[in-house]
PDB file of C-alpha atoms in Angstrom:
ATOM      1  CA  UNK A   1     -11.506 -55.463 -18.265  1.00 62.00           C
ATOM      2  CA  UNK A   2     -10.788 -54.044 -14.287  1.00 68.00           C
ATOM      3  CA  UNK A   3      -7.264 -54.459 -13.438  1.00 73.00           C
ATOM      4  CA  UNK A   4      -8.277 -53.592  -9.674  1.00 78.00           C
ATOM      5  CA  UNK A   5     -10.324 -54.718  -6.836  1.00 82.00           C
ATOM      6  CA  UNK A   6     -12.064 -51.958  -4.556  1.00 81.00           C
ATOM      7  CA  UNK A   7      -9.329 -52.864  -2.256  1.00 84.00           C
ATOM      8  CA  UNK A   8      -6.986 -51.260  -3.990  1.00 83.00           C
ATOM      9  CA  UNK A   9      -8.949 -47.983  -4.943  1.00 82.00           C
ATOM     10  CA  UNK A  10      -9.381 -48.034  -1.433  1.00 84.00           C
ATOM     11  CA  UNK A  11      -4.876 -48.294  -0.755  1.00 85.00           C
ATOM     12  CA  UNK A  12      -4.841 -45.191  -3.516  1.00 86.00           C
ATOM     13  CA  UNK A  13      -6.725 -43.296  -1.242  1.00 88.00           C
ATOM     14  CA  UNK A  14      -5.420 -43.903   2.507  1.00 87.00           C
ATOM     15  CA  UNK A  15      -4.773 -41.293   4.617  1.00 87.00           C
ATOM     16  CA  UNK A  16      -1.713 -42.539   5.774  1.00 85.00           C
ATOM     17  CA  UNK A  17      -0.643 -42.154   1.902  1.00 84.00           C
ATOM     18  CA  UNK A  18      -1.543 -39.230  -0.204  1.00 87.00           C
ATOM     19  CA  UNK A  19      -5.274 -39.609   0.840  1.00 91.00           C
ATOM     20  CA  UNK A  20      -6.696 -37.229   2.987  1.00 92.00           C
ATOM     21  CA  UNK A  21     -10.577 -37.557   4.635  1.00 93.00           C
ATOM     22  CA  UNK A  22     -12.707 -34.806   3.474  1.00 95.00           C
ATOM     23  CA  UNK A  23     -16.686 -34.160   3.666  1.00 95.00           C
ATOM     24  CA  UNK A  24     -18.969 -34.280   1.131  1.00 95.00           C
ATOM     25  CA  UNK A  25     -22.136 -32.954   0.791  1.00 95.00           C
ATOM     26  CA  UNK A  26     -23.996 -33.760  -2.756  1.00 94.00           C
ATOM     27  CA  UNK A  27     -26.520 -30.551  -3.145  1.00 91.00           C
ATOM     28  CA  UNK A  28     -29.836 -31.407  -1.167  1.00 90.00           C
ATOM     29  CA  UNK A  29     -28.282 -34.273   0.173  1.00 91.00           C
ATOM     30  CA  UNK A  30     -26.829 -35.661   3.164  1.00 93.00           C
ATOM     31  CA  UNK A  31     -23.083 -35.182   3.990  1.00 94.00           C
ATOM     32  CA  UNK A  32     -20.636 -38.373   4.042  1.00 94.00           C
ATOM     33  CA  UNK A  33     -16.838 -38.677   4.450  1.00 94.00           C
ATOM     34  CA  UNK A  34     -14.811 -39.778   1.672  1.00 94.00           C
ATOM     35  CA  UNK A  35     -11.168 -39.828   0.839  1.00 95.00           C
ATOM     36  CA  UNK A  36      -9.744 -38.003  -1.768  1.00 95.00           C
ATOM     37  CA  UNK A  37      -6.183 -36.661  -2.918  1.00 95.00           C
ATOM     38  CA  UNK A  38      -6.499 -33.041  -3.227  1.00 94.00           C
ATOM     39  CA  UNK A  39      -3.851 -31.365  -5.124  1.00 93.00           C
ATOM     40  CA  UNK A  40      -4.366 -27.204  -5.485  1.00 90.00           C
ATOM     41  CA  UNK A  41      -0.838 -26.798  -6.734  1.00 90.00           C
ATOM     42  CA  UNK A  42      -0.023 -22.996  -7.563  1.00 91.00           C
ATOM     43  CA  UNK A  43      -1.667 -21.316 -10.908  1.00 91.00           C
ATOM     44  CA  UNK A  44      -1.011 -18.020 -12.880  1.00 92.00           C
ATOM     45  CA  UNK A  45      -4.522 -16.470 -14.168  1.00 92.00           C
ATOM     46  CA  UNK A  46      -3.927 -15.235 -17.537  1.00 90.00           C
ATOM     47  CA  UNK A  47      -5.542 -11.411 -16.733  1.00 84.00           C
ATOM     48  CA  UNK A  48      -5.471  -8.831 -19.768  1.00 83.00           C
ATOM     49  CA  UNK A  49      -1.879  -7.394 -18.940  1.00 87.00           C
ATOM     50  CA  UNK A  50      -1.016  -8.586 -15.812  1.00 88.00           C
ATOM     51  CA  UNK A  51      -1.711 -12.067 -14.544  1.00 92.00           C
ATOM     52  CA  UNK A  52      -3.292 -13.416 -11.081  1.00 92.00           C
ATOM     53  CA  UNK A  53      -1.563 -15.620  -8.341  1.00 92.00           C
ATOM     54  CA  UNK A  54      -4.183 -18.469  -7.922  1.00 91.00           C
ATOM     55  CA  UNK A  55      -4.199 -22.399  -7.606  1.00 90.00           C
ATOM     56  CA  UNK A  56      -6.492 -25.054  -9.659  1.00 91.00           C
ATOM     57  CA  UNK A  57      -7.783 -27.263  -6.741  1.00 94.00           C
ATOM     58  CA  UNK A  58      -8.685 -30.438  -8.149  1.00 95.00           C
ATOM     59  CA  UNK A  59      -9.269 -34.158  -6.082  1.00 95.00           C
ATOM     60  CA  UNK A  60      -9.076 -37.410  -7.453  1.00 95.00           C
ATOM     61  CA  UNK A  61     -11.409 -40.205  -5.814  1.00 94.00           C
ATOM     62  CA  UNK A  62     -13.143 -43.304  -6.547  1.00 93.00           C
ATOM     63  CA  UNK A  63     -16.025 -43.166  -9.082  1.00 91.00           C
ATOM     64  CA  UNK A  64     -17.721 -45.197  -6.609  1.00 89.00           C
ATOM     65  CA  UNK A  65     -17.872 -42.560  -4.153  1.00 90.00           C
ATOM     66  CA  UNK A  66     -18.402 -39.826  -6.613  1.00 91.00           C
ATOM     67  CA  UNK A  67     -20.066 -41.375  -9.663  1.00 85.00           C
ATOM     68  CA  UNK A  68     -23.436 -39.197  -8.405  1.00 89.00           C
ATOM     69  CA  UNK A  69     -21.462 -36.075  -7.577  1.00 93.00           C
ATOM     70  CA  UNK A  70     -22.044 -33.024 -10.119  1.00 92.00           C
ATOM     71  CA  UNK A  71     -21.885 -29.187 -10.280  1.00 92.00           C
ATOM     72  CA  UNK A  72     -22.419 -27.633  -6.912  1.00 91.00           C
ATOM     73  CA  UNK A  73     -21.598 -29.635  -4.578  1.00 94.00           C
ATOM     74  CA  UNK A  74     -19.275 -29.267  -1.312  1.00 94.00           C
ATOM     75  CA  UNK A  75     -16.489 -30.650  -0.420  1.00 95.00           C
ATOM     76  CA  UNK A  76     -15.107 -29.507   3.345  1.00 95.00           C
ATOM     77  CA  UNK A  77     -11.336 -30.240   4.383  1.00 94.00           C
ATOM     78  CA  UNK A  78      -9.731 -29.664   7.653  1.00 92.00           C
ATOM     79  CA  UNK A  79      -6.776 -27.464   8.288  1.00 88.00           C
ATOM     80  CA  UNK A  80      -3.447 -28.286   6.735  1.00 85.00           C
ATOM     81  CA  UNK A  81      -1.238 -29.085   9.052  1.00 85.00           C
ATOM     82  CA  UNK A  82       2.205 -29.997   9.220  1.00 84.00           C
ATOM     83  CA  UNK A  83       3.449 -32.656  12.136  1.00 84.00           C
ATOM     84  CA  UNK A  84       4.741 -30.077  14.140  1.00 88.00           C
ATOM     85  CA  UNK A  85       0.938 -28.869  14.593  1.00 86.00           C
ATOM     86  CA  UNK A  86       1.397 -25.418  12.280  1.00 86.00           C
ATOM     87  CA  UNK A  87      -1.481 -24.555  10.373  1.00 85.00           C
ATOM     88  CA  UNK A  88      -0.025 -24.945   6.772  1.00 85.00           C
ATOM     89  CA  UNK A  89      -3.838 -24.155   5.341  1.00 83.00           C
ATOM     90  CA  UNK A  90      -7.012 -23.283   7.223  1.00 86.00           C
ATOM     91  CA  UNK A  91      -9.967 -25.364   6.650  1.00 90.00           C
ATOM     92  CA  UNK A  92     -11.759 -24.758   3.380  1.00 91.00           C
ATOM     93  CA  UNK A  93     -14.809 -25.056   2.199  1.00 93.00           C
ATOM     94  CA  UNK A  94     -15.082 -26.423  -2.448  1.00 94.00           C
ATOM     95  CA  UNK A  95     -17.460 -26.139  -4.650  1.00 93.00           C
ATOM     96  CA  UNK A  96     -17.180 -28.665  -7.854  1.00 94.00           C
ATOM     97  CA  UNK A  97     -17.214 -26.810 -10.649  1.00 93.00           C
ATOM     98  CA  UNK A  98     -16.699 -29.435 -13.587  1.00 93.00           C
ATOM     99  CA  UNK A  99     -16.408 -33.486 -12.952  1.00 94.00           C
ATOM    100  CA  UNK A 100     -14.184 -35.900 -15.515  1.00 93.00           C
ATOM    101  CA  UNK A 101     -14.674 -39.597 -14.944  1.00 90.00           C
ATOM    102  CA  UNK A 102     -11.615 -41.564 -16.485  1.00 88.00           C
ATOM    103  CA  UNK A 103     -14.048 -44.831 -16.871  1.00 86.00           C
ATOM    104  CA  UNK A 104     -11.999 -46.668 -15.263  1.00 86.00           C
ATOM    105  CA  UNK A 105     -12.934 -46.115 -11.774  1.00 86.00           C
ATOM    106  CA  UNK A 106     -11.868 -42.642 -10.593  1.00 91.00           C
ATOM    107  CA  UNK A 107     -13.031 -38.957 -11.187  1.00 94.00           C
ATOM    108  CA  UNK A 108     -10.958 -35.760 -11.202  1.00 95.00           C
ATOM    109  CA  UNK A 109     -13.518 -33.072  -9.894  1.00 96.00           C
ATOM    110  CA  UNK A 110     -12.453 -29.079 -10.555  1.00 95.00           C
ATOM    111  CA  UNK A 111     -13.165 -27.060  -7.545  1.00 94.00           C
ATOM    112  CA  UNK A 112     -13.436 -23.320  -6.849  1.00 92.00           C
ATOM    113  CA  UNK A 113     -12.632 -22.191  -3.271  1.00 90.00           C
ATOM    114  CA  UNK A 114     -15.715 -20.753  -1.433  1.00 86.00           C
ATOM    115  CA  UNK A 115     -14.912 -18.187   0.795  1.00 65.00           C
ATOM    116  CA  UNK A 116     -18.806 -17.320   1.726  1.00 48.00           C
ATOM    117  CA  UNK A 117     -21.148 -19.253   2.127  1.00 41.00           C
ATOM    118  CA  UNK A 118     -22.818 -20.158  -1.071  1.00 43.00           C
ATOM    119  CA  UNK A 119     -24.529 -22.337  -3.167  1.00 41.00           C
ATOM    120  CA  UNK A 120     -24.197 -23.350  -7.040  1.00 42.00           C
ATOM    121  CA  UNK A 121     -27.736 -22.986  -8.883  1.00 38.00           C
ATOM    122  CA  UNK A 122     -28.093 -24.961 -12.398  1.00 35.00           C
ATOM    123  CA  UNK A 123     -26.952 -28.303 -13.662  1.00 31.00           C
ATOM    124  CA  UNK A 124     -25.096 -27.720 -16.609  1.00 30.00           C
ATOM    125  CA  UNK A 125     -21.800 -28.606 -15.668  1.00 30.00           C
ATOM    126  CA  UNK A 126     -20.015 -27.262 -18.468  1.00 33.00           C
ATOM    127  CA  UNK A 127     -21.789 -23.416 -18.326  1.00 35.00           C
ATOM    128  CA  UNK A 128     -19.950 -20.779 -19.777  1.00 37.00           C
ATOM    129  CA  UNK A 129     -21.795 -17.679 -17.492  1.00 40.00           C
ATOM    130  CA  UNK A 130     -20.926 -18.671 -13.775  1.00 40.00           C
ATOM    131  CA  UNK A 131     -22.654 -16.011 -13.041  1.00 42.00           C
ATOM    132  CA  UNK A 132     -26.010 -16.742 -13.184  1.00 43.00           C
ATOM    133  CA  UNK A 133     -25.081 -20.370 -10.885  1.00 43.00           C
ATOM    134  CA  UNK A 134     -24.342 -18.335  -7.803  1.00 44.00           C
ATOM    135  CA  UNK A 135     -26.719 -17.367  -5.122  1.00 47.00           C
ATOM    136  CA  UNK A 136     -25.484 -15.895  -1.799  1.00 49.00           C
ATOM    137  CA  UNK A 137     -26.953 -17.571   1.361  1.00 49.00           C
ATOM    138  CA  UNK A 138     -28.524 -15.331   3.587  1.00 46.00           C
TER     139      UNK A 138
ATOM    140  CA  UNK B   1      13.288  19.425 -16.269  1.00 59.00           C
ATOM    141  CA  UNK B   2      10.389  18.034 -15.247  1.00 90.00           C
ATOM    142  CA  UNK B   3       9.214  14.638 -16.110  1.00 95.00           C
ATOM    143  CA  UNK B   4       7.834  13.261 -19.528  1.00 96.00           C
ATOM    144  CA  UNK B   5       3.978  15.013 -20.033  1.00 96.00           C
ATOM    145  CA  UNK B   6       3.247  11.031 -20.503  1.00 97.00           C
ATOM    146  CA  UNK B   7       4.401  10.663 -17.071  1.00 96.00           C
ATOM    147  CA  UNK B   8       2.217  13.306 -15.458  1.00 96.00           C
ATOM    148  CA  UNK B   9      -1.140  12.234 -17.089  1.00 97.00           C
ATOM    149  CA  UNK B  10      -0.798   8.744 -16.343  1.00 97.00           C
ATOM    150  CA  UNK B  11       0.351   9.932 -12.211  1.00 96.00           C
ATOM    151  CA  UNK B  12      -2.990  11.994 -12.797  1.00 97.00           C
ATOM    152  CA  UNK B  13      -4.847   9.584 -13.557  1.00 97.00           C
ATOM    153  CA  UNK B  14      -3.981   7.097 -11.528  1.00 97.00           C
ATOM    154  CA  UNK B  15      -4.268   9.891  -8.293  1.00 96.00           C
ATOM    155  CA  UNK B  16      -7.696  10.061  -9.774  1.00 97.00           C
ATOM    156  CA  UNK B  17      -9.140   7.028  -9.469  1.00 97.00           C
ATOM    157  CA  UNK B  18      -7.476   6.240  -6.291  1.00 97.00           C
ATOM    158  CA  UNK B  19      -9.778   5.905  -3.413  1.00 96.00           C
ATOM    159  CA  UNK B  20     -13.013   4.984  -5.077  1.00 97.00           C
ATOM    160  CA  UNK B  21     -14.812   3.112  -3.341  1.00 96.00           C
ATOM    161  CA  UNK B  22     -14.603  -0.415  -4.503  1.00 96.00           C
ATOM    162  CA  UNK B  23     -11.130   0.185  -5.311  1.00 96.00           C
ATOM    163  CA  UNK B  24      -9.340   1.951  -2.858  1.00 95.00           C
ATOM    164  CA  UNK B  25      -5.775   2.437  -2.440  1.00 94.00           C
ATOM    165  CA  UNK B  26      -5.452  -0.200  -4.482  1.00 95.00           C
ATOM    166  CA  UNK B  27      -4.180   1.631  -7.862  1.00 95.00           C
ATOM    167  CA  UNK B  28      -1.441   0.420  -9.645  1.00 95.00           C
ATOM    168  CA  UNK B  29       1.018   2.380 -12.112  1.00 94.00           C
ATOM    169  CA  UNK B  30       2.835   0.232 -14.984  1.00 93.00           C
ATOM    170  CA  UNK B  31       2.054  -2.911 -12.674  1.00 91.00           C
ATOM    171  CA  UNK B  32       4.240  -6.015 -14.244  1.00 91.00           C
ATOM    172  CA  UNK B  33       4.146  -8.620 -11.481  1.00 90.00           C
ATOM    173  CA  UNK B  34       1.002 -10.783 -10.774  1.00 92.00           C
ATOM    174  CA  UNK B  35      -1.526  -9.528  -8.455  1.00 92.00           C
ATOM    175  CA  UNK B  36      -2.608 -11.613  -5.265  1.00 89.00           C
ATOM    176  CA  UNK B  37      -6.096 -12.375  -3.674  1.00 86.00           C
ATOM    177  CA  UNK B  38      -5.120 -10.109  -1.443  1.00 84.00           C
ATOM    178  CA  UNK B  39      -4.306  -7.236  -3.331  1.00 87.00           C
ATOM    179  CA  UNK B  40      -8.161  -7.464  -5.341  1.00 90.00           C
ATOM    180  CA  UNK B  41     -10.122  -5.909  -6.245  1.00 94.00           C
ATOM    181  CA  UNK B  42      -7.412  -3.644  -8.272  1.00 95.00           C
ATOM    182  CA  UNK B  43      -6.377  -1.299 -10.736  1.00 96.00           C
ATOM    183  CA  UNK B  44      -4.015  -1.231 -12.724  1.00 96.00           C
ATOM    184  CA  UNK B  45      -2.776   1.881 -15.337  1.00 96.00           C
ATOM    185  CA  UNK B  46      -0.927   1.527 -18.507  1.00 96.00           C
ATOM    186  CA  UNK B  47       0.108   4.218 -20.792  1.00 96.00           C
ATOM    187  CA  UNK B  48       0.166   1.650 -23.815  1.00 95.00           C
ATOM    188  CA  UNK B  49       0.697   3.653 -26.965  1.00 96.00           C
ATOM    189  CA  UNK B  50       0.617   6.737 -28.750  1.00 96.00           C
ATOM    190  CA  UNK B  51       0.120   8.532 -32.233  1.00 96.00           C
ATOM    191  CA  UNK B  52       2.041  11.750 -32.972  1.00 94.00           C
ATOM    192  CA  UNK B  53       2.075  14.397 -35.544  1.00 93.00           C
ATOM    193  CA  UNK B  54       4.324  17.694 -35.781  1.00 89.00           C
ATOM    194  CA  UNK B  55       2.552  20.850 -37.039  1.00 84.00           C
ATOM    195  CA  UNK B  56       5.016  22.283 -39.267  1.00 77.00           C
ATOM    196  CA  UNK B  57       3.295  25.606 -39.560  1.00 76.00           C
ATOM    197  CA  UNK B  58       3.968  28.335 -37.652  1.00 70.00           C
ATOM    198  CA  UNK B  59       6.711  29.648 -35.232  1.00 73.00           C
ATOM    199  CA  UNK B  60       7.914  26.743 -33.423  1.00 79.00           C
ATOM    200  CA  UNK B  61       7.176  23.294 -33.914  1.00 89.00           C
ATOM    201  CA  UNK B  62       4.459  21.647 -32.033  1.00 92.00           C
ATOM    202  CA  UNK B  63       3.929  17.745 -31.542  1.00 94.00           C
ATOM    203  CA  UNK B  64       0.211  16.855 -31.600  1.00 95.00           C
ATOM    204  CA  UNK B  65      -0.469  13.845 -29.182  1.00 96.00           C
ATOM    205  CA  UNK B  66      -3.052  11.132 -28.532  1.00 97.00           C
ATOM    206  CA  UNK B  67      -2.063   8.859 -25.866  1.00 97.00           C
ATOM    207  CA  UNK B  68      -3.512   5.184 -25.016  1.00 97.00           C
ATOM    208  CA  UNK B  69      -4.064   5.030 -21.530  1.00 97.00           C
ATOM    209  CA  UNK B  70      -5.672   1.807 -20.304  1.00 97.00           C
ATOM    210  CA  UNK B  71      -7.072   1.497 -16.392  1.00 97.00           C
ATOM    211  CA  UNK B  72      -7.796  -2.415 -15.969  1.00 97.00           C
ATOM    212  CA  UNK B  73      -9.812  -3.744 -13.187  1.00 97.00           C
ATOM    213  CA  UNK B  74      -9.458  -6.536 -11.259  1.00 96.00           C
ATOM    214  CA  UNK B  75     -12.061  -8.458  -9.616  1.00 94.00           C
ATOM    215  CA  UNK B  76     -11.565 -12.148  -7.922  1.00 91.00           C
ATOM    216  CA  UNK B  77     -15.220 -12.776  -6.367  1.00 85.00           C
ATOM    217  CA  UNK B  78     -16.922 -16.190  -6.135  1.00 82.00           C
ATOM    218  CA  UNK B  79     -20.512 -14.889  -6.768  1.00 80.00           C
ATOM    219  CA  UNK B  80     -20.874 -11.308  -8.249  1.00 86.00           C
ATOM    220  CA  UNK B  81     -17.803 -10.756 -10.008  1.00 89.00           C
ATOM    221  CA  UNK B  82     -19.491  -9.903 -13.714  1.00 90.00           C
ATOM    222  CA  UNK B  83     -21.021  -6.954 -11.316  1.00 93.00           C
ATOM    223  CA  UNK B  84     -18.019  -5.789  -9.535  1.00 94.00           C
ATOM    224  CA  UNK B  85     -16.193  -5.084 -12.272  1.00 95.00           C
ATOM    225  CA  UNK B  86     -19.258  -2.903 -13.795  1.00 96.00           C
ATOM    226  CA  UNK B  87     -19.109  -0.948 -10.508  1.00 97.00           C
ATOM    227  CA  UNK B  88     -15.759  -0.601 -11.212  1.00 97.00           C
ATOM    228  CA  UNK B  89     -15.885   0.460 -14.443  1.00 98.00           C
ATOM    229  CA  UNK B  90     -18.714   3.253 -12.925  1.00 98.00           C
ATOM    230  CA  UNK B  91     -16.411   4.446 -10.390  1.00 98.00           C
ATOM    231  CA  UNK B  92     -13.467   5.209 -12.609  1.00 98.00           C
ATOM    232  CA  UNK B  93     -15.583   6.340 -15.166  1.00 98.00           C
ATOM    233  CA  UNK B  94     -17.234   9.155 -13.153  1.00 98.00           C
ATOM    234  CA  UNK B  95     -13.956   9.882 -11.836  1.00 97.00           C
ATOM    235  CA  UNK B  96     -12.155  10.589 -15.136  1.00 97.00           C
ATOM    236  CA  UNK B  97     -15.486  12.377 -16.530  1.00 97.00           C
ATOM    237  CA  UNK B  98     -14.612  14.883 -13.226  1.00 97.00           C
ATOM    238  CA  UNK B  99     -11.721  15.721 -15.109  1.00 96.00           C
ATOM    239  CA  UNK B 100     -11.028  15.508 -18.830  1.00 96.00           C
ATOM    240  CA  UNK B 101      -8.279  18.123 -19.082  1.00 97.00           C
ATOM    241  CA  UNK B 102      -6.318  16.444 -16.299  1.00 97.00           C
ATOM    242  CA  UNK B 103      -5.620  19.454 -14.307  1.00 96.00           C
ATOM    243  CA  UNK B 104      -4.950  21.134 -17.813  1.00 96.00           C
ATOM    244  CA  UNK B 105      -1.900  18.704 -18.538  1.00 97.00           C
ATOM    245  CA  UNK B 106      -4.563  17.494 -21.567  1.00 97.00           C
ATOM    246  CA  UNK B 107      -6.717  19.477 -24.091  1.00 96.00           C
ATOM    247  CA  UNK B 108      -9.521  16.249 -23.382  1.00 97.00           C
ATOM    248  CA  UNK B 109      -9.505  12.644 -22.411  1.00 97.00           C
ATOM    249  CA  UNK B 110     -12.546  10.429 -23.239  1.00 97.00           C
ATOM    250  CA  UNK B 111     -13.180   6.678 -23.296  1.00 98.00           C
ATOM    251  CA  UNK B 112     -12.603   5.269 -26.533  1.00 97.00           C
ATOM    252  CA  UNK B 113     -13.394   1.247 -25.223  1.00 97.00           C
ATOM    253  CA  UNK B 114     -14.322  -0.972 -23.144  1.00 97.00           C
ATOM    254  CA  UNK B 115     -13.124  -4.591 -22.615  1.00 96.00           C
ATOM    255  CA  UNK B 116     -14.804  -7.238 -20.035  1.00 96.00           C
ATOM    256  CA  UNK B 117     -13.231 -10.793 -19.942  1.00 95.00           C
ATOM    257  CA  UNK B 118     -13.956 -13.534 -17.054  1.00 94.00           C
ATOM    258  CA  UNK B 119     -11.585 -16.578 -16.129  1.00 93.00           C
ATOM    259  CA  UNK B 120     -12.690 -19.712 -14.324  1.00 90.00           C
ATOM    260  CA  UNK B 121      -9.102 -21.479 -14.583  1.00 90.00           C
ATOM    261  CA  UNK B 122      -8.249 -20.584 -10.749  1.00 90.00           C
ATOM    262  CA  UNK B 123      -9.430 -21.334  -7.319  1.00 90.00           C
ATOM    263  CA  UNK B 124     -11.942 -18.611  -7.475  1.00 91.00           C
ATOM    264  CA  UNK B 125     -13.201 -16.700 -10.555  1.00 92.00           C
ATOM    265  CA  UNK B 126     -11.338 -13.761 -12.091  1.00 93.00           C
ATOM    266  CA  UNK B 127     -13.228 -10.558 -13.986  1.00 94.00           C
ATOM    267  CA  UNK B 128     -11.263  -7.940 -15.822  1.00 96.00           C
ATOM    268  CA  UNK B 129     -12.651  -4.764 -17.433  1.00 97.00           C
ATOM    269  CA  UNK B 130      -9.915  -2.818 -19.685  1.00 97.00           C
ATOM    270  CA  UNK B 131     -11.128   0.945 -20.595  1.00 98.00           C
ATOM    271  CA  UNK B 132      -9.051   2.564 -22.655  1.00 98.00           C
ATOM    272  CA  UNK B 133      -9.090   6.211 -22.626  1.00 98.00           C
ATOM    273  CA  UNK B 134      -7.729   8.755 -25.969  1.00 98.00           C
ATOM    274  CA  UNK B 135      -5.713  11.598 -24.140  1.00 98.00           C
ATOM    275  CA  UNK B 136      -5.239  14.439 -26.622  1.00 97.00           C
ATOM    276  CA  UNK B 137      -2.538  16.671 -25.600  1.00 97.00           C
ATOM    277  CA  UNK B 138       0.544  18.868 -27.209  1.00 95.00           C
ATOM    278  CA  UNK B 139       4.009  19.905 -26.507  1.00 95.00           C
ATOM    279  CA  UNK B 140       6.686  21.841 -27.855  1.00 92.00           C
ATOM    280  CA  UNK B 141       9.016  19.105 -30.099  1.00 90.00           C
ATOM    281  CA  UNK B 142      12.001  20.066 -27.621  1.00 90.00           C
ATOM    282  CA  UNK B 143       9.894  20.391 -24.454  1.00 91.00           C
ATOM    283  CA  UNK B 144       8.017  17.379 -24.106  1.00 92.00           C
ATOM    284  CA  UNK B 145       7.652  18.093 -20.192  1.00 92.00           C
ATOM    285  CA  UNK B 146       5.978  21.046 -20.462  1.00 93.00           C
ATOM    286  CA  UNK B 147       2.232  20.447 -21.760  1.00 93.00           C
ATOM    287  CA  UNK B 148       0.789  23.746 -24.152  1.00 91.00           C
TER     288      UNK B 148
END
């Protein structure tokens, strides 16, 4: 049984809250704006001796805006900025790399941070050899 | 006294593969804090282990050693990472094959393993590639700075 209207999927997500407006652009398809909370708190990469600074971005949003979304697509979000106007994070470009619906009417979507333009071949979500997804945009 | 014969092969080694080219200055010795975007692609060199034996005949005593020495690279690329790390491991490869005696500090080095391993857990994918070289080399029981 629901326990919420859209209305208040919709108050989860504000941008005056912990929303934040971001674009997304489902592969072959046509950009829209949705909000999302993005969270890309810090993470340690286990390496073989020594470890890697990194982050796990992840955004939670409505299943209704993302039930269709799958491996590959982009997500763009402006800068970071604080109110003072300083850049806190530049603008940054996602690609999803794994999407968990909780079935009750939001999604958690993994990300990895694109620093080139690319795009994510295949459809397997869950693929164990990223390497073969990527091509490099000319 | 000069330092441990340890020491100097794993300096040597670690001069040696500095400033290949997907590398660079980017070599480090005995590295035990994380490494940053920014400091990638790496590598890193660890003397890890090593098996000893005494010769017992002869004059003086000598200790027989073979010394682990592991270069790791480190590769955080969104689209070719799998083949960065191979042109890693061809770099350092040629560059330790260029010298196996280690400016005579070793009677040979060769590459005994290699190790690949990927990561997807962070904001951008990680590759590794261990190689572990065997570094045969002797000393004098009570001179282990001076290599024979």
């Amino acid at each position: 049984m629901s326990l919420e209207f859209d209305a208040d999927f919709d108050g989860y997500f504000d941008v005056l809250g912990h929303g934040v407006a971001c674009t997304y652009t489902p592969t072959g398809g046509s950009a829209i704006t949705v909000k999302v909370i993005l969270e890309q708190e810090y993470f340690e990469v286990s390496g073989d001796t020594m470890g890697v600074n990194s982050s796990q971005p992840v955004i939670y949003g409505k299943a209704k805006d993302l039930r269709n979304s799958s491996y590959g697509d982009q997500f763009d979000f402006a800068a970071i900025v604080d109110l003072s106007g300083n850049t806190i994070k530049d603008a940054a470009s996602y690609k999803i790399t794994s999407v968990q619906p909780d079935n009750t009417g939001l999604v958690a979507i993994t990300l990895t941070e694109m620093t080139t333009v690319v795009v994510l071949n295949g459809e397997n979500i869950n693929v164990t050899d990223l390497s073969e997804q990527f091509v490099e945009v000319e | 006294m000069t330092t441990h014969v340890r020491q100097q092969i794993r300096d040597r080694i670690a001069s040696n593969v500095t400033g290949l080219t997907t590398t660079g200055d980017r070599v480090y010795k005995s590295r035990v804090w994380p490494l940053n975007a920014d400091t990638m692609p790496a590598l890193l060199v660890y003397s890890t282990s090593e098996d000893s034996a005494t010769d017992i005949m002869g004059p003086s005593l000598v200790t027989n050693r073979e010394l682990s020495v592991v270069v790791e690279g480190y590769v955080r690329n969104i689209t070719v990472y799998d083949d960065k790390v191979d042109t890693i491991a061809k770099e350092v490869e040629i560059a330790m094959a260029a010298d196996q005696t280690l400016n005579d500090l070793a009677k040979f080095s060769y590459l005994s393993g290699t190790e690949i391993s990927y990561s997807g857990e962070g904001d951008q994918p990680i590759a590794v590639v261990s190689m572990t070289y065997l570094v045969q080399y002797r000393t004098a029981v009570d001179s282990p700075d001076v290599p024979l």
